PDB file of C-alpha atoms in Angstrom:
ATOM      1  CA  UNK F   1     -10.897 -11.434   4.014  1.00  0.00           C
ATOM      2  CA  UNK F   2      -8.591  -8.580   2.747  1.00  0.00           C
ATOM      3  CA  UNK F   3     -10.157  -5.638   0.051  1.00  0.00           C
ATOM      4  CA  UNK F   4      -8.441  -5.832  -2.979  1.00  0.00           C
ATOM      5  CA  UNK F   5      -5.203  -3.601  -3.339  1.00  0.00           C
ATOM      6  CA  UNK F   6      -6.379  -0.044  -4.196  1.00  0.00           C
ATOM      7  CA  UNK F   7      -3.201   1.300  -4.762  1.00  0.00           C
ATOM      8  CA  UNK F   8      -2.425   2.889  -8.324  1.00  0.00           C
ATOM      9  CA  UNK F   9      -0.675   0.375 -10.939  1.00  0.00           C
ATOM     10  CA  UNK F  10       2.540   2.397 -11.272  1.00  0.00           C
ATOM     11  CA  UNK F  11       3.680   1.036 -14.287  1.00  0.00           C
ATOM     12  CA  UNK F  12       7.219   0.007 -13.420  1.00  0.00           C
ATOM     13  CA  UNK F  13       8.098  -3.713 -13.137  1.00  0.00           C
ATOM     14  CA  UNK F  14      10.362  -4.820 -10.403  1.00  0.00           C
ATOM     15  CA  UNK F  15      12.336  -8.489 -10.517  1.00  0.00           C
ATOM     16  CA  UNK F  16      14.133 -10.437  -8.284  1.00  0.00           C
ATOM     17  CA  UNK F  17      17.170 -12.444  -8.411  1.00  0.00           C
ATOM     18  CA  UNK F  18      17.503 -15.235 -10.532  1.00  0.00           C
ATOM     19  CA  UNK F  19      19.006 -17.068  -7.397  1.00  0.00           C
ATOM     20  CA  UNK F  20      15.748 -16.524  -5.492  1.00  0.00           C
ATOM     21  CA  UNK F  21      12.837 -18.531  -5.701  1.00  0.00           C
ATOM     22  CA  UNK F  22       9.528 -17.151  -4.115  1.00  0.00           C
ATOM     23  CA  UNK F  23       8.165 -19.709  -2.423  1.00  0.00           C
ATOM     24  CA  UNK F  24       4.004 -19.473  -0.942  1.00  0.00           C
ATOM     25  CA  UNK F  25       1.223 -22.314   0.217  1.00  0.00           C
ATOM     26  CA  UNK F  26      -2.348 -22.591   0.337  1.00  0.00           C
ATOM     27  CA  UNK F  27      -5.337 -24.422   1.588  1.00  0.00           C
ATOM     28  CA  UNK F  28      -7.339 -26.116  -0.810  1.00  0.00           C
ATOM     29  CA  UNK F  29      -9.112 -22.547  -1.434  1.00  0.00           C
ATOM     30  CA  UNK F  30      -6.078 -20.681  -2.404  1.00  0.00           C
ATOM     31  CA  UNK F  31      -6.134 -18.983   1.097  1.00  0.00           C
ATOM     32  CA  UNK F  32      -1.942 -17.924   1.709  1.00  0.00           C
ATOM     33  CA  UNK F  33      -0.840 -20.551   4.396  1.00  0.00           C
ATOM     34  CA  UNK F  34       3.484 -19.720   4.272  1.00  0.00           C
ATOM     35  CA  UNK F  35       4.990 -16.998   2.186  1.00  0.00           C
ATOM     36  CA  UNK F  36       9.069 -17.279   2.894  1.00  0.00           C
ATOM     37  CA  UNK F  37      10.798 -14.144   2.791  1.00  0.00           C
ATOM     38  CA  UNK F  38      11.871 -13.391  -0.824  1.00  0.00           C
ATOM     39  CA  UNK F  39       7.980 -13.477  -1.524  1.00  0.00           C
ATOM     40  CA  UNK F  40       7.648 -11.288   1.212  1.00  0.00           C
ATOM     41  CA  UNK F  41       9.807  -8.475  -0.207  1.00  0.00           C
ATOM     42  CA  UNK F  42       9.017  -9.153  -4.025  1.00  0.00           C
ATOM     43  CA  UNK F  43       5.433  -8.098  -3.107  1.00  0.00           C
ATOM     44  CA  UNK F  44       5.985  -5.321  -0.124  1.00  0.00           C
ATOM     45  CA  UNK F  45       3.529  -7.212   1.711  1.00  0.00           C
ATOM     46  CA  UNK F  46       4.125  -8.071   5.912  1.00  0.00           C
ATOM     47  CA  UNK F  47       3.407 -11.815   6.451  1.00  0.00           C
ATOM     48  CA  UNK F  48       0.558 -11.170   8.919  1.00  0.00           C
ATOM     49  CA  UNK F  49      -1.239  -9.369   5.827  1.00  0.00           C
ATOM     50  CA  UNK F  50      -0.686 -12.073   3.596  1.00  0.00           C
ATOM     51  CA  UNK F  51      -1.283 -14.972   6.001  1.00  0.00           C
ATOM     52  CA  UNK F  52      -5.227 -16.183   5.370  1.00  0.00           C
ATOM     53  CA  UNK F  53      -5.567 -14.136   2.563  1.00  0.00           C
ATOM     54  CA  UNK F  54      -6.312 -15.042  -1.109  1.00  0.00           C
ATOM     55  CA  UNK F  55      -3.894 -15.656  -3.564  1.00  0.00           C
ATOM     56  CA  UNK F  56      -5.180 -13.926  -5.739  1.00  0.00           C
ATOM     57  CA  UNK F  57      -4.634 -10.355  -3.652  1.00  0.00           C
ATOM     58  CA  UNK F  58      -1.536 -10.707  -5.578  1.00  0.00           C
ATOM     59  CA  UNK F  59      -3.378 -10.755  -9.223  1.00  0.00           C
ATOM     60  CA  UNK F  60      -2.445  -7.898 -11.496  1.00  0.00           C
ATOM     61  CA  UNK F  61      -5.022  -6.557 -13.505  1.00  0.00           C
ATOM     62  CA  UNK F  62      -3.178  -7.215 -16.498  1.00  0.00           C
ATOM     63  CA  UNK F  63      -2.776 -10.687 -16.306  1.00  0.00           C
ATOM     64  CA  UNK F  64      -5.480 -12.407 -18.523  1.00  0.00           C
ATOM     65  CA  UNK F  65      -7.893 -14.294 -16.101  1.00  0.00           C
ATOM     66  CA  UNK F  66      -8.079 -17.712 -18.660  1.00  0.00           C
ATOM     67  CA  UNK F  67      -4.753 -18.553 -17.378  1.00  0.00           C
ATOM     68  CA  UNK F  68      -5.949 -18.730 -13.718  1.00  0.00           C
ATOM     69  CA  UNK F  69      -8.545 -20.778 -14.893  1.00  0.00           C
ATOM     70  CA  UNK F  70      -6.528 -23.435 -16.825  1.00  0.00           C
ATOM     71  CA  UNK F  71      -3.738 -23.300 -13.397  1.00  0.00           C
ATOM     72  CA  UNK F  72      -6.833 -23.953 -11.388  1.00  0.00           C
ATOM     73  CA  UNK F  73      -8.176 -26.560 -13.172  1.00  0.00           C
ATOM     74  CA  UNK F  74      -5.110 -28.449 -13.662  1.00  0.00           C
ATOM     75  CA  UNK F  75      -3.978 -28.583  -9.854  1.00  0.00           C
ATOM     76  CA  UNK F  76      -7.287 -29.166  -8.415  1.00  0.00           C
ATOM     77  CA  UNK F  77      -7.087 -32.562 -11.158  1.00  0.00           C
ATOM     78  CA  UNK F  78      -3.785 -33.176  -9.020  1.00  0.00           C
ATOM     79  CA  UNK F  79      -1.528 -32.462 -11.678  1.00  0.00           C
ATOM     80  CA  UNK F  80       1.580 -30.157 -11.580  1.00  0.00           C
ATOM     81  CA  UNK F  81       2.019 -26.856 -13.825  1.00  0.00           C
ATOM     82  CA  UNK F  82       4.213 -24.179 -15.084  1.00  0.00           C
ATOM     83  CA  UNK F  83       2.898 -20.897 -16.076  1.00  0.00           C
ATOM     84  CA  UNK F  84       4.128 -17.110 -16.770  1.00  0.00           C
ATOM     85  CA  UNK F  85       2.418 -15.205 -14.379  1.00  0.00           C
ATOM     86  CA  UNK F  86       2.197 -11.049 -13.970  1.00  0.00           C
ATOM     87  CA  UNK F  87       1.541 -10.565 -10.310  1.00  0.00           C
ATOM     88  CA  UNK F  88       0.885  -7.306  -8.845  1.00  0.00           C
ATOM     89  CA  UNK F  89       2.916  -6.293  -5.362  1.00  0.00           C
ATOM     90  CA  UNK F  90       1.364  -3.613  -2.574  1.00  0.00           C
ATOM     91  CA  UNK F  91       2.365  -0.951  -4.072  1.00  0.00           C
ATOM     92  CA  UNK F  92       1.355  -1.113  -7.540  1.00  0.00           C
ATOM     93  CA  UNK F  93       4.347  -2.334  -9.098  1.00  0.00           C
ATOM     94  CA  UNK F  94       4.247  -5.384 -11.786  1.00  0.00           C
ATOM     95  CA  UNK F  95       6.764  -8.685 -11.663  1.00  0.00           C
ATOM     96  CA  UNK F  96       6.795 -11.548 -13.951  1.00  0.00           C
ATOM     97  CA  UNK F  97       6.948 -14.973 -12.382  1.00  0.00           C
ATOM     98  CA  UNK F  98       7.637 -18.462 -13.918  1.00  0.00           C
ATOM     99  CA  UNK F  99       5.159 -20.451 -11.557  1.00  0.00           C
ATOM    100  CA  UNK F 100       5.914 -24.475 -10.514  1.00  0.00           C
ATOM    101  CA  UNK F 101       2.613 -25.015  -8.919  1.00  0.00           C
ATOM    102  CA  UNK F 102       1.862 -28.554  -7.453  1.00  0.00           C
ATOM    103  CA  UNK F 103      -1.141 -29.828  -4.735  1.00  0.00           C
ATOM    104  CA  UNK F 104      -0.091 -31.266  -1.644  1.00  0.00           C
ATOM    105  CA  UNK F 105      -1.404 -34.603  -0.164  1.00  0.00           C
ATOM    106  CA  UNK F 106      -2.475 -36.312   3.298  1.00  0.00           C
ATOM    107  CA  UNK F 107      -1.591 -39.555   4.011  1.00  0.00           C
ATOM    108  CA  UNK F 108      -4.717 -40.904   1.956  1.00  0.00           C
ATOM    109  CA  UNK F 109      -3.835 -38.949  -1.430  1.00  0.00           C
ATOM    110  CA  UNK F 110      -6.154 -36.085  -0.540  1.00  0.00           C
ATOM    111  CA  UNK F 111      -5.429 -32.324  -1.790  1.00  0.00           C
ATOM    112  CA  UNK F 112      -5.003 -30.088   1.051  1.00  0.00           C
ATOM    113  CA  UNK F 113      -3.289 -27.376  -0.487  1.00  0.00           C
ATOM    114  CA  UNK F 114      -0.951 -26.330  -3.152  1.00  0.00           C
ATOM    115  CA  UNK F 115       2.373 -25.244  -2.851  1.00  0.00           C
ATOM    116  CA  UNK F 116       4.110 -22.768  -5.906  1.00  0.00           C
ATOM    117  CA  UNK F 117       7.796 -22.351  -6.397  1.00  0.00           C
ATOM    118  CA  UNK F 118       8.251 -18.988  -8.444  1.00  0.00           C
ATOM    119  CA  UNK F 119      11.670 -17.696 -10.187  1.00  0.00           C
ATOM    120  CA  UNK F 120      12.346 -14.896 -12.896  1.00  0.00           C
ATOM    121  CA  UNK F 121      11.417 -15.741 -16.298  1.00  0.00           C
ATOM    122  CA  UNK F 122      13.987 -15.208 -19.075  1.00  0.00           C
ATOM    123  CA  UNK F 123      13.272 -12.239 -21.101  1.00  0.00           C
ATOM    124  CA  UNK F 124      13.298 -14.410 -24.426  1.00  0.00           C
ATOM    125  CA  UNK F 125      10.433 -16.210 -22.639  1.00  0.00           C
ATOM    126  CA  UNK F 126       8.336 -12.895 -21.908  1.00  0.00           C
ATOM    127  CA  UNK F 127       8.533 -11.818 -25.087  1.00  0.00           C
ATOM    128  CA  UNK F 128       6.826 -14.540 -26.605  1.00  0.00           C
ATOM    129  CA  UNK F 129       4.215 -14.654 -23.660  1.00  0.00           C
ATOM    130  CA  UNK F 130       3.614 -10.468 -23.603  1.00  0.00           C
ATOM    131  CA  UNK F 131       1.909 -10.830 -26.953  1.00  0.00           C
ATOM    132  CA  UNK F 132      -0.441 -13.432 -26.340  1.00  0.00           C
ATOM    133  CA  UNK F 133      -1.399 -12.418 -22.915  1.00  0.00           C
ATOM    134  CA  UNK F 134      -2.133  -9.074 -24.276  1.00  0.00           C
ATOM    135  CA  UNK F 135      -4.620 -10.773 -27.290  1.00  0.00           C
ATOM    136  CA  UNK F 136      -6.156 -12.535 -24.236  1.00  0.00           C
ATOM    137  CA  UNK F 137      -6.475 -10.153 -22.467  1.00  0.00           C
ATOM    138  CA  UNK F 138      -8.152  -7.716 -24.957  1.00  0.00           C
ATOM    139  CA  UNK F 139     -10.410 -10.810 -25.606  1.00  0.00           C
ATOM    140  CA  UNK F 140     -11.685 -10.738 -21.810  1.00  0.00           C
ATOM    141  CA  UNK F 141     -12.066  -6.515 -21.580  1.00  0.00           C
ATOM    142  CA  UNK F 142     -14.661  -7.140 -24.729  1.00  0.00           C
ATOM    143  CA  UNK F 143     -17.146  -9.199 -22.556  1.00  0.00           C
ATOM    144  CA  UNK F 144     -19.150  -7.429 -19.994  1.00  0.00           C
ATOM    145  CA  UNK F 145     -19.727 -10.422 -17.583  1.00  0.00           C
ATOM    146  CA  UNK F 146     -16.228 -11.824 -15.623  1.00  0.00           C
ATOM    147  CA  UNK F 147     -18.011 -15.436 -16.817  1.00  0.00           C
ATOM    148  CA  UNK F 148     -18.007 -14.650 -20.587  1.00  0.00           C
ATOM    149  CA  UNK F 149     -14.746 -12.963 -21.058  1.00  0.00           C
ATOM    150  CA  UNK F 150     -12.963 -16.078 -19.137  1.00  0.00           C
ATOM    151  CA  UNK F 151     -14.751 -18.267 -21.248  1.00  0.00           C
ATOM    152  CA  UNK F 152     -13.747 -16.203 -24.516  1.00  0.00           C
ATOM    153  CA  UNK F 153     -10.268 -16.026 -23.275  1.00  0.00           C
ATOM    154  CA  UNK F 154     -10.182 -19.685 -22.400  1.00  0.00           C
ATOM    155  CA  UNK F 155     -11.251 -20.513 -26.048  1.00  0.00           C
ATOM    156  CA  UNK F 156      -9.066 -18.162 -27.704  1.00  0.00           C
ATOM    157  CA  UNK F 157      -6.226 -19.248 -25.771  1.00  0.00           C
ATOM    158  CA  UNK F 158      -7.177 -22.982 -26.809  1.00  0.00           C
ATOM    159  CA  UNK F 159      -7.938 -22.162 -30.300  1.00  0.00           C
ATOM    160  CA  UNK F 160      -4.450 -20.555 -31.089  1.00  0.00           C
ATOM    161  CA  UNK F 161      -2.577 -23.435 -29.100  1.00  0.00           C
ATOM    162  CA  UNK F 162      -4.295 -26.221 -31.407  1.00  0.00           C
ATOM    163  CA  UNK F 163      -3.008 -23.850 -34.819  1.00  0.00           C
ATOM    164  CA  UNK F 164       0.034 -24.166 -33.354  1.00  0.00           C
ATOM    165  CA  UNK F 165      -0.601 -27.932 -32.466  1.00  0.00           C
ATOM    166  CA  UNK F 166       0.715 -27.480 -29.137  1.00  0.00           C
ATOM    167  CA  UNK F 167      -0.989 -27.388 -25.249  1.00  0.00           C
ATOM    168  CA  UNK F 168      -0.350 -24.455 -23.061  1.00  0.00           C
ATOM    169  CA  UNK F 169       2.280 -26.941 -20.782  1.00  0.00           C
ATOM    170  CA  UNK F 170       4.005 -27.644 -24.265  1.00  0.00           C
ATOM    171  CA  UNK F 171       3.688 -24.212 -25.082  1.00  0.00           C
ATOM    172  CA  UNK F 172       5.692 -23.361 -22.069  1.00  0.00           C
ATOM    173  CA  UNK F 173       8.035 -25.786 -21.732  1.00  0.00           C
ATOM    174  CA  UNK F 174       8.903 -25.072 -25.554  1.00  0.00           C
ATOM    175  CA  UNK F 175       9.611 -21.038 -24.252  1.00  0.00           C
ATOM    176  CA  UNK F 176      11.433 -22.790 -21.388  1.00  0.00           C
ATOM    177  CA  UNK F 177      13.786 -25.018 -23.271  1.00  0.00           C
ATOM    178  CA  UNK F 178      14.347 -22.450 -26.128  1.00  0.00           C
ATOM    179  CA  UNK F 179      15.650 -20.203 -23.410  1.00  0.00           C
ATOM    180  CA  UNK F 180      17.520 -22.524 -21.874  1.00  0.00           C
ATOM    181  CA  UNK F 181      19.863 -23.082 -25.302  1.00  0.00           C
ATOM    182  CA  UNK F 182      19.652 -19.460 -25.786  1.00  0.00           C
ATOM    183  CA  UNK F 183      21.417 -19.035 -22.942  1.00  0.00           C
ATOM    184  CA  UNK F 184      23.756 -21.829 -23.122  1.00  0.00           C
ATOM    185  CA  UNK F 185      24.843 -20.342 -26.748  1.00  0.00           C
ATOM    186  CA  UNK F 186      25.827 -17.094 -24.965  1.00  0.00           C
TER     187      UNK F 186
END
């Protein structure tokens, strides 16, 4: 297994083109099975350092951990989902992500793996998804064990959803298809 990244966050956030898609597989454990190349260069990492390694190596430290959870959860149930994720590449920078993320079957309808298509979030999007990631995440840094500030998070997170009447995949799809006519209006 690799050590986590130790380099300095530097604060800047980097993009890619909205053109490009990051494409990466697992195993059924999240270990990195195929990173293509735009994934490759978004996160300055060399395939052979990515290859076997957890997905997570990629997790920025800002990113609130509840939303991992609720990804997990719902692939390893064999469902699809979309989230907006803030990964973390080699060398400290930060880049949003608008995550696909599906499991992959055998023959006899068994998970073994997950495959996640990635592309640049609108900005209209972030800036509804900034905010609440930040109350998340402010919710988890108040907990002094990893277990109880995921589980704070997670309820939060749940909690606010419900006043709003919607699920997180609603809640997404809404920030989708709102920037989606935005952009159409242009």
């Amino acid at each position: 297994m690799c050590a986590r990244p130790t380099t300095p966050l530097t604060g800047r956030e980097i993009s890619f083109g909205e053109d490009e898609i990051i494409v990466s597989k697992t195993d059924p454990r999240g270990i990195i099975t195929y990173a293509n190349s735009v994934f490759l260069r978004v996160s300055g990492y060399r395939e052979a350092e990515l290859l076997g390694q957890p997905h997570n190596l990629i997790r920025h430290p800002d990113m609130p951990r509840c939303v991992f959870r609720l990804l997990w959860q719902t692939v390893r149930d064999g469902r699809e989902i979309f989230a907006y994720v803030l990964n973390r590449a080699k060398n400290g920078d930060g880049y949003w992500v608008f995550a696909h993320v599906t499991p992959s079957y055998d023959r006899h309808g068994t998970i073994t793996g997950y495959h996640s298509n990635r592309r640049v979030p609108h900005s209209d999007a972030l800036a509804k998804v900034r905010p609440l990631y930040a109350t998340l995440l402010a919710e988890e840094r108040r907990h002094a064990s990893p277990e109880a500030a995921i589980q704070a998070s997670t309820d939060l997170i749940t909690a606010t959803l419900a006043q709003s009447g919607q699920t997180y995949s609603e809640f997404v799809f809404g920030l989708s298809a709102q920037t989606c006519l935005a952009a159409s209006l242009r």
